[in-house]
Short mmCIF file of C-alpha atoms and ligand atoms in Angstrom, two decimals:
data_model
loop_
_atom_site.label_atom_id
_atom_site.label_comp_id
_atom_site.label_asym_id
_atom_site.label_seq_id
_atom_site.Cartn_x
_atom_site.Cartn_y
_atom_site.Cartn_z
CA UNK A 1 -10.80 -26.75 8.27
CA UNK A 2 -10.22 -24.04 10.91
CA UNK A 3 -7.69 -21.32 10.20
CA UNK A 4 -5.71 -18.91 12.39
CA UNK A 5 -4.83 -15.91 10.24
CA UNK A 6 -2.07 -13.61 11.50
CA UNK A 7 -1.97 -10.20 9.79
CA UNK A 8 1.37 -8.45 10.26
CA UNK A 9 1.12 -4.72 9.61
CA UNK A 10 -2.44 -5.07 10.89
CA UNK A 11 -2.52 -1.55 12.33
CA UNK A 12 -1.69 0.17 9.03
CA UNK A 13 -3.67 1.43 6.02
CA UNK A 14 -4.15 -2.00 4.38
CA UNK A 15 -4.35 -3.95 7.66
CA UNK A 16 -7.15 -1.78 9.03
CA UNK A 17 -9.06 -2.17 5.76
CA UNK A 18 -8.81 -5.97 6.01
CA UNK A 19 -9.98 -5.78 9.64
CA UNK A 20 -13.02 -3.72 8.59
CA UNK A 21 -13.96 -6.17 5.80
CA UNK A 22 -13.49 -9.23 8.04
CA UNK A 23 -15.53 -7.71 10.88
CA UNK A 24 -18.44 -7.19 8.47
CA UNK A 25 -18.62 -10.88 7.62
CA UNK A 26 -16.98 -13.12 10.25
CA UNK A 27 -16.28 -16.66 9.07
CA UNK A 28 -16.89 -19.21 11.88
CA UNK A 29 -13.86 -21.34 11.03
CA UNK A 30 -11.34 -18.46 10.85
CA UNK A 31 -9.68 -16.65 13.76
CA UNK A 32 -8.09 -13.35 12.68
CA UNK A 33 -5.28 -11.63 14.61
CA UNK A 34 -4.10 -8.13 13.64
CA UNK A 35 -0.72 -7.03 15.00
CA UNK A 36 1.53 -3.96 14.86
CA UNK A 37 5.04 -3.13 16.02
CA UNK A 38 3.96 -2.94 19.67
CA UNK A 39 3.07 -6.66 19.53
CA UNK A 40 6.47 -7.63 18.02
CA UNK A 41 9.38 -5.88 16.34
CA UNK A 42 9.58 -8.02 13.21
CA UNK A 43 13.11 -6.83 12.45
CA UNK A 44 14.08 -8.91 15.52
CA UNK A 45 13.93 -12.71 15.17
CA UNK A 46 13.37 -13.40 18.90
CA UNK A 47 10.47 -10.96 19.10
CA UNK A 48 9.05 -12.38 15.86
CA UNK A 49 9.38 -15.99 17.04
CA UNK A 50 7.58 -15.17 20.31
CA UNK A 51 4.70 -13.68 18.31
CA UNK A 52 4.38 -16.79 16.12
CA UNK A 53 4.60 -19.15 19.11
CA UNK A 54 1.88 -17.16 20.88
CA UNK A 55 -0.59 -17.30 17.97
CA UNK A 56 0.49 -20.45 16.04
CA UNK A 57 -0.88 -19.14 12.71
CA UNK A 58 -1.90 -21.48 9.89
CA UNK A 59 -2.05 -18.53 7.48
CA UNK A 60 -0.16 -15.22 7.43
CA UNK A 61 -0.90 -12.02 5.53
CA UNK A 62 2.45 -10.24 5.73
CA UNK A 63 1.86 -6.49 5.33
CA UNK A 64 4.37 -5.15 7.88
CA UNK A 65 6.99 -2.98 6.24
CA UNK A 66 8.79 0.31 6.36
CA UNK A 67 6.52 2.16 3.92
CA UNK A 68 6.58 5.70 2.57
CA UNK A 69 6.02 8.01 -0.35
CA UNK A 70 8.49 9.16 -2.97
CA UNK A 71 10.21 11.80 -0.82
CA UNK A 72 10.61 9.50 2.18
CA UNK A 73 12.15 6.80 -0.01
CA UNK A 74 14.55 9.19 -1.77
CA UNK A 75 16.36 10.05 1.45
CA UNK A 76 16.29 6.68 3.20
CA UNK A 77 17.07 3.90 0.73
CA UNK A 78 19.39 2.04 3.16
CA UNK A 79 16.76 1.94 5.93
CA UNK A 80 14.04 0.83 3.50
CA UNK A 81 16.37 -1.91 2.24
CA UNK A 82 17.60 -3.28 5.56
CA UNK A 83 14.47 -3.00 7.71
CA UNK A 84 12.28 -4.59 5.06
CA UNK A 85 14.79 -7.36 4.33
CA UNK A 86 15.01 -8.15 8.06
CA UNK A 87 11.23 -8.23 8.54
CA UNK A 88 10.63 -10.29 5.40
CA UNK A 89 13.33 -12.87 6.19
CA UNK A 90 12.11 -13.30 9.79
CA UNK A 91 8.44 -13.61 8.86
CA UNK A 92 9.00 -16.09 6.02
CA UNK A 93 11.33 -18.25 8.14
CA UNK A 94 8.65 -18.41 10.86
CA UNK A 95 5.90 -19.14 8.31
CA UNK A 96 8.07 -22.07 7.19
CA UNK A 97 8.59 -23.28 10.77
CA UNK A 98 4.82 -23.10 11.38
CA UNK A 99 3.95 -24.53 7.95
CA UNK A 100 1.72 -21.52 7.40
CA UNK A 101 0.54 -20.27 4.01
CA UNK A 102 2.08 -16.82 3.50
CA UNK A 103 0.70 -13.98 1.40
CA UNK A 104 3.20 -11.10 1.27
CA UNK A 105 2.98 -7.66 -0.30
CA UNK A 106 5.08 -6.28 -3.17
CA UNK A 107 4.24 -3.03 -5.03
CA UNK A 108 3.94 -1.86 -8.65
CA UNK A 109 6.65 0.72 -7.88
CA UNK A 110 9.29 -2.04 -7.69
CA UNK A 111 9.12 -2.92 -11.39
CA UNK A 112 11.91 -1.90 -13.81
CA UNK A 113 11.94 1.84 -14.54
CA UNK A 114 12.78 1.33 -18.23
CA UNK A 115 10.16 -1.12 -19.36
CA UNK A 116 7.52 -1.81 -21.99
CA UNK A 117 3.97 -1.13 -20.82
CA UNK A 118 1.74 -2.39 -19.44
CA UNK A 119 3.85 -4.04 -16.75
CA UNK A 120 2.86 -7.61 -15.86
CA UNK A 121 3.87 -10.18 -13.23
CA UNK A 122 6.60 -11.68 -15.45
CA UNK A 123 8.61 -8.44 -15.51
CA UNK A 124 9.53 -7.91 -11.83
CA UNK A 125 13.22 -8.78 -12.22
CA UNK A 126 13.82 -7.70 -15.82
CA UNK A 127 15.71 -4.49 -15.06
CA UNK A 128 16.69 -2.00 -12.33
CA UNK A 129 13.92 -0.15 -10.46
CA UNK A 130 13.56 3.64 -10.42
CA UNK A 131 16.46 5.16 -8.52
CA UNK A 132 14.18 7.01 -6.05
CA UNK A 133 13.23 3.82 -4.19
CA UNK A 134 15.80 1.14 -5.08
CA UNK A 135 16.18 0.11 -1.41
CA UNK A 136 12.49 -0.66 -0.94
CA UNK A 137 12.24 -2.18 -4.43
CA UNK A 138 15.08 -4.71 -4.00
CA UNK A 139 13.84 -5.70 -0.53
CA UNK A 140 10.39 -6.35 -2.01
CA UNK A 141 11.75 -8.22 -5.04
CA UNK A 142 13.65 -10.48 -2.61
CA UNK A 143 10.28 -11.59 -1.19
CA UNK A 144 9.43 -13.13 -4.57
CA UNK A 145 12.84 -14.84 -4.74
CA UNK A 146 12.52 -16.11 -1.15
CA UNK A 147 8.99 -17.39 -1.79
CA UNK A 148 10.24 -19.43 -4.73
CA UNK A 149 13.22 -20.78 -2.77
CA UNK A 150 11.03 -21.99 0.14
CA UNK A 151 8.60 -23.53 -2.33
CA UNK A 152 11.33 -25.26 -4.36
CA UNK A 153 13.25 -26.58 -1.33
CA UNK A 154 10.39 -27.28 1.10
CA UNK A 155 7.12 -27.07 -0.83
CA UNK A 156 5.94 -24.09 1.23
CA UNK A 157 2.88 -22.28 -0.11
CA UNK A 158 4.27 -18.74 -0.13
CA UNK A 159 2.92 -16.18 -2.58
CA UNK A 160 2.69 -12.41 -3.01
CA UNK A 161 0.32 -9.72 -4.20
CA UNK A 162 1.43 -6.62 -6.12
CA UNK A 163 -0.85 -3.63 -5.36
CA UNK A 164 -0.68 -0.36 -7.25
CA UNK A 165 -0.74 2.82 -5.07
CA UNK A 166 -3.17 2.35 -2.18
CA UNK A 167 -5.21 4.97 -0.32
CA UNK A 168 -8.06 5.14 2.18
CA UNK A 169 -8.98 5.59 5.86
CA UNK A 170 -6.19 4.99 8.42
CA UNK A 171 -3.54 6.05 5.89
CA UNK A 172 -0.34 7.73 7.07
CA UNK A 173 -0.82 11.50 6.64
CA UNK A 174 2.57 12.49 8.09
CA UNK A 175 4.23 15.22 5.98
CA UNK A 176 7.49 14.10 4.34
CA UNK A 177 6.65 10.42 4.93
CA UNK A 178 3.23 10.05 3.33
CA UNK A 179 2.19 9.00 -0.16
CA UNK A 180 0.66 11.54 -2.51
CA UNK A 181 -3.04 11.22 -1.57
CA UNK A 182 -2.65 11.55 2.22
CA UNK A 183 0.04 14.16 1.59
CA UNK A 184 -2.34 16.32 -0.44
CA UNK A 185 -5.24 15.78 1.98
CA UNK A 186 -3.11 16.84 4.95
CA UNK A 187 -1.80 19.94 3.18
CA UNK A 188 -5.12 21.09 1.72
CA UNK A 189 -6.81 20.68 5.11
CA UNK A 190 -4.11 22.88 6.69
CA UNK A 191 -4.44 25.52 3.94
CA UNK A 192 -8.22 25.66 4.25
CA UNK A 193 -8.71 25.43 8.00
CA UNK A 194 -5.48 26.19 9.85
CA UNK A 195 -3.45 28.72 7.85
CA UNK A 196 -4.19 32.39 6.98
CA UNK A 197 -7.60 32.55 8.69
CA UNK A 198 -7.93 36.15 7.55
CA UNK A 199 -7.85 35.12 3.86
CA UNK A 200 -11.00 34.31 1.87
CA UNK A 201 -11.12 30.69 0.64
CA UNK A 202 -11.01 31.78 -3.01
CA UNK A 203 -7.79 33.74 -2.32
CA UNK A 204 -5.96 30.62 -1.07
CA UNK A 205 -3.42 28.63 -3.09
CA UNK A 206 -2.91 24.82 -3.01
CA UNK A 207 0.65 23.92 -4.16
CA UNK A 208 0.82 20.47 -5.77
CA UNK A 209 4.36 19.02 -5.56
CA UNK A 210 6.04 18.36 -8.90
CA UNK A 211 4.73 19.07 -12.41
CA UNK A 212 1.44 17.17 -11.92
CA UNK A 213 2.23 15.21 -15.12
CA UNK A 214 3.11 11.74 -13.69
CA UNK A 215 0.48 9.03 -14.05
CA UNK A 216 -0.65 6.64 -11.31
CA UNK A 217 -3.18 3.85 -10.72
CA UNK A 218 -4.81 4.12 -7.30
CA UNK A 219 -6.71 1.33 -5.51
CA UNK A 220 -9.08 2.06 -2.61
CA UNK A 221 -7.91 0.16 0.51
CA UNK A 222 -11.31 -1.54 0.98
CA UNK A 223 -11.10 -3.03 -2.54
CA UNK A 224 -7.54 -4.22 -1.98
CA UNK A 225 -8.58 -5.76 1.35
CA UNK A 226 -11.31 -7.84 -0.33
CA UNK A 227 -8.85 -9.03 -2.97
CA UNK A 228 -6.14 -9.97 -0.46
CA UNK A 229 -8.69 -11.99 1.56
CA UNK A 230 -9.65 -13.78 -1.67
CA UNK A 231 -5.94 -14.50 -2.39
CA UNK A 232 -5.51 -15.93 1.11
CA UNK A 233 -8.51 -18.25 0.73
CA UNK A 234 -8.36 -19.17 -2.96
CA UNK A 235 -5.08 -18.36 -4.75
CA UNK A 236 -2.46 -21.13 -4.44
CA UNK A 237 0.31 -20.20 -6.89
CA UNK A 238 3.79 -19.02 -5.85
CA UNK A 239 3.75 -16.54 -8.75
CA UNK A 240 2.84 -12.99 -7.73
CA UNK A 241 -0.51 -11.51 -8.75
CA UNK A 242 -1.01 -7.80 -9.51
CA UNK A 243 -3.97 -6.30 -7.60
CA UNK A 244 -4.54 -3.04 -9.43
CA UNK A 245 -7.34 -1.03 -11.02
CA UNK A 246 -7.51 -1.13 -14.84
CA UNK A 247 -4.89 0.57 -17.01
CA UNK A 248 -7.64 2.92 -18.22
CA UNK A 249 -8.24 4.04 -14.61
CA UNK A 250 -4.80 5.65 -14.51
CA UNK A 251 -4.94 9.36 -13.59
CA UNK A 252 -2.39 12.19 -13.63
CA UNK A 253 -1.27 13.81 -10.38
CA UNK A 254 -2.99 16.99 -11.63
CA UNK A 255 -6.32 15.12 -12.07
CA UNK A 256 -5.86 13.64 -8.60
CA UNK A 257 -5.32 17.12 -7.12
CA UNK A 258 -8.52 18.32 -8.83
CA UNK A 259 -10.47 15.40 -7.34
CA UNK A 260 -9.16 16.09 -3.82
CA UNK A 261 -9.87 19.83 -4.19
CA UNK A 262 -13.43 18.98 -5.27
CA UNK A 263 -13.90 16.73 -2.22
CA UNK A 264 -12.89 19.64 0.02
CA UNK A 265 -15.01 22.07 -2.04
CA UNK A 266 -11.80 24.14 -2.29
CA UNK A 267 -12.50 27.40 -4.10
CA UNK A 268 -8.90 28.60 -4.39
CA UNK A 269 -6.17 28.06 -6.97
CA UNK A 270 -3.99 24.97 -7.67
CA UNK A 271 -0.36 25.64 -8.60
CA UNK A 272 2.42 23.15 -9.48
CA UNK A 273 5.73 23.48 -7.63
CA UNK A 274 8.28 21.76 -9.87
CA UNK A 275 11.07 22.36 -7.36
CA UNK A 276 9.79 19.00 -6.02
CA UNK A 277 10.73 15.75 -7.81
CA UNK A 278 8.15 13.91 -9.93
CA UNK A 279 9.59 10.43 -9.32
CA UNK A 280 8.58 7.75 -11.79
CA UNK A 281 6.60 9.18 -14.72
CA UNK A 282 4.38 6.07 -14.89
CA UNK A 283 4.23 2.43 -13.74
CA UNK A 284 1.17 1.30 -15.64
CA UNK A 285 0.36 -2.25 -14.58
CA UNK A 286 -1.89 -4.81 -16.23
CA UNK A 287 -4.52 -6.52 -14.05
CA UNK A 288 -5.34 -9.08 -16.77
CA UNK A 289 -4.37 -12.04 -14.55
CA UNK A 290 -6.71 -10.76 -11.79
CA UNK A 291 -9.52 -10.01 -14.23
CA UNK A 292 -9.28 -13.56 -15.62
CA UNK A 293 -9.59 -15.10 -12.13
CA UNK A 294 -12.09 -12.56 -10.78
CA UNK A 295 -14.18 -11.26 -13.70
CA UNK A 296 -16.90 -10.46 -11.12
CA UNK A 297 -14.85 -7.95 -9.10
CA UNK A 298 -16.00 -4.31 -9.16
CA UNK A 299 -13.70 -1.48 -8.01
CA UNK A 300 -15.06 1.48 -6.02
CA UNK A 301 -15.51 4.64 -8.11
CA UNK A 302 -12.32 6.73 -7.74
CA UNK A 303 -13.94 10.09 -6.88
CA UNK A 304 -16.29 8.38 -4.40
CA UNK A 305 -13.31 6.67 -2.74
CA UNK A 306 -11.43 9.99 -2.53
CA UNK A 307 -14.53 11.58 -0.94
CA UNK A 308 -14.78 8.72 1.60
CA UNK A 309 -11.10 9.19 2.48
CA UNK A 310 -11.39 12.97 2.89
CA UNK A 311 -14.57 12.54 4.98
CA UNK A 312 -12.79 9.95 7.18
CA UNK A 313 -9.85 12.33 7.70
CA UNK A 314 -12.10 15.25 8.69
CA UNK A 315 -14.07 13.02 11.09
CA UNK A 316 -10.98 11.32 12.59
CA UNK A 317 -8.56 14.23 12.43
CA UNK A 318 -7.44 13.87 16.06
CA UNK A 319 -6.59 10.15 15.76
CA UNK A 320 -5.14 10.19 12.21
CA UNK A 321 -1.39 9.46 11.80
CA UNK A 322 -0.07 12.93 10.92
P1 LIG B 401 1.48 1.44 6.78
O1 LIG B 401 0.15 2.06 6.88
O2 LIG B 401 2.70 2.27 6.85
O3 LIG B 401 1.57 0.31 7.94
C1 LIG B 401 2.79 -0.36 8.14
C2 LIG B 401 2.52 -1.48 9.11
O4 LIG B 401 3.73 -2.19 9.34
C3 LIG B 401 2.01 -0.97 10.46
O5 LIG B 401 1.07 -1.86 10.99
C4 LIG B 401 3.29 -0.98 11.29
O6 LIG B 401 3.06 -1.13 12.68
C5 LIG B 401 3.95 -2.24 10.74
N1 LIG B 401 5.39 -2.22 11.03
C6 LIG B 401 6.30 -1.32 10.58
N2 LIG B 401 7.51 -1.63 11.07
C7 LIG B 401 7.36 -2.74 11.85
C8 LIG B 401 8.22 -3.53 12.65
N3 LIG B 401 9.52 -3.26 12.76
N4 LIG B 401 7.70 -4.58 13.31
C9 LIG B 401 6.39 -4.88 13.22
N5 LIG B 401 5.50 -4.18 12.48
C10 LIG B 401 6.00 -3.11 11.81
O7 LIG B 401 1.62 0.56 5.47
P2 LIG B 401 0.52 0.15 4.37
O8 LIG B 401 0.38 1.28 3.41
O9 LIG B 401 -0.67 -0.42 5.07
O10 LIG B 401 1.30 -1.01 3.59
C11 LIG B 401 1.01 -2.36 3.88
C12 LIG B 401 1.76 -3.20 2.86
O11 LIG B 401 1.34 -2.83 1.54
C13 LIG B 401 3.27 -2.97 2.89
O12 LIG B 401 3.95 -4.20 2.75
C14 LIG B 401 3.53 -2.06 1.69
O13 LIG B 401 4.84 -2.25 1.18
C15 LIG B 401 2.47 -2.52 0.73
N6 LIG B 401 2.07 -1.53 -0.28
C16 LIG B 401 1.60 -0.31 0.10
C17 LIG B 401 1.23 0.61 -0.88
C18 LIG B 401 0.67 1.98 -0.53
O14 LIG B 401 0.47 2.79 -1.46
N7 LIG B 401 0.41 2.26 0.74
C19 LIG B 401 1.35 0.29 -2.24
C20 LIG B 401 1.83 -0.97 -2.58
C21 LIG B 401 2.19 -1.88 -1.59
P3 LIG B 401 2.81 0.19 13.59
O15 LIG B 401 1.46 0.68 13.27
O16 LIG B 401 2.94 -0.32 14.99
O17 LIG B 401 3.89 1.16 13.20
O1 LIG B 402 2.65 8.38 -3.54
P1 LIG B 402 3.94 8.99 -3.99
O2 LIG B 402 4.72 9.77 -2.98
O3 LIG B 402 4.94 7.89 -4.50
O4 LIG B 402 3.60 9.91 -5.27
P2 LIG B 402 5.15 7.19 -5.91
C1 LIG B 402 4.56 10.81 -5.72
C2 LIG B 402 4.01 11.61 -6.88
O5 LIG B 402 2.98 12.51 -6.40
C3 LIG B 402 5.11 12.46 -7.46
C4 LIG B 402 3.43 13.87 -6.56
O6 LIG B 402 4.86 12.66 -8.83
C5 LIG B 402 4.94 13.75 -6.67
O7 LIG B 402 5.46 14.87 -7.42
N1 LIG B 402 2.97 14.65 -5.40
C6 LIG B 402 2.24 15.79 -5.47
C7 LIG B 402 3.16 14.34 -4.10
N2 LIG B 402 1.97 16.25 -4.23
C8 LIG B 402 2.52 15.34 -3.36
C9 LIG B 402 2.53 15.25 -1.93
O8 LIG B 402 1.99 16.09 -1.19
N3 LIG B 402 3.17 14.17 -1.39
C10 LIG B 402 3.76 13.20 -2.16
N4 LIG B 402 4.36 12.11 -1.57
N5 LIG B 402 3.79 13.27 -3.53
C11 LIG B 402 5.96 5.32 -4.28
C12 LIG B 402 7.23 4.58 -3.93
O9 LIG B 402 6.16 6.02 -5.50
O10 LIG B 402 4.91 4.40 -4.49
C13 LIG B 402 7.05 3.79 -2.69
O11 LIG B 402 8.30 5.53 -3.74
C14 LIG B 402 5.70 3.09 -2.61
O12 LIG B 402 8.10 2.86 -2.58
C15 LIG B 402 4.56 3.82 -3.28
O13 LIG B 402 5.78 1.81 -3.13
C16 LIG B 402 3.36 2.91 -3.51
O14 LIG B 402 3.90 6.60 -6.42
O15 LIG B 402 5.91 8.11 -6.79
#
């Protein structure tokens, strides 16, 4: 059976990782199309409909979203809510019209803030999300509700994946917008190579935002890409599936900063600037459902993935989103 797979958000961190994995092993009966906002503004139904009529997808991986780190969310909850609701409603309506299978993207940061751990797929709606990103969280939770409604009323095969924090090549390194890993990479690169050229490296200071105490699970974008492709081809339940590294792979922000400093061979001092918010202390998610379905899957070593991301940034500095 031949497939036409449309990847919205195809020019972003996760989309580019999927494109890299697919290009390594082309499947003869699948045509893959990766699109960004220049191909269609998905907050606009007419623009979205034109995109779907042009490509007539049989399958859609819906990644497009207004995405950002803690500090970007804190100041823009209305935009995160409205833009993501608009994109999600348009894309799912068009997937229905084209009878396409839809795989959308939630996030482990949308789960209830006050919750027993580890979090699992049954807990998405069992309490309010952390206040820092309620706009994004409710827009994402609505994807799960909408998926179920289309399935119940029309039998559409709409599902969603729930990644933990993602990082890798082609991330968004823009200060004030970025997530923690690209944020730290961008700042440490500036400290080492662009600021205070007269200072010796071991005299330089790398300020980590917040206390460094919060805990996070991080998945390398290449690993997430492989898992999303597997979900598209082989997972046919409307219920969301968490795509995260193991609970034991959780690291503190301080450990993360050490790993990034090691990748840069930074010889200076790390300090913690607690004038910056910490956000959620933890959002430890269980990947038991994934492990049961894919006991074979092996995640990339965390430090090796950090090194690959830092090396990519140094090599692609001019093109990187910063
Ligand atoms: P990203 O790098 O910021 O890329 C966002 C993508 O969405 C880009 O391709 C962008 O196109 C597209 N887009 C944004 N606004 C659009 C619009 N109005 N119309 C059409 N396209 C639009 O995001 P990402 O990190 O790859 O995230 C991909 C998905 O994973 C998102 O749904 C996100 O919520 C989810 N997720 C991400 C993380 C994480 O840590 N990064 C964690 C959990 C879940 P342009 O390039 O043209 O702007
Ligand atoms: O990736 P991040 O911004 O978002 O991580 P969340 C924030 C944590 O990293 C906080 C610390 O504890 C920050 O104090 N941190 C340290 C930094 N240095 C930096 C830095 O340079 N930049 C940033 N951004 N943080 C997001 C949600 O939560 O998770 C989004 O707000 C999204 O909606 C994302 O879903 C996956 O992990 O806290």
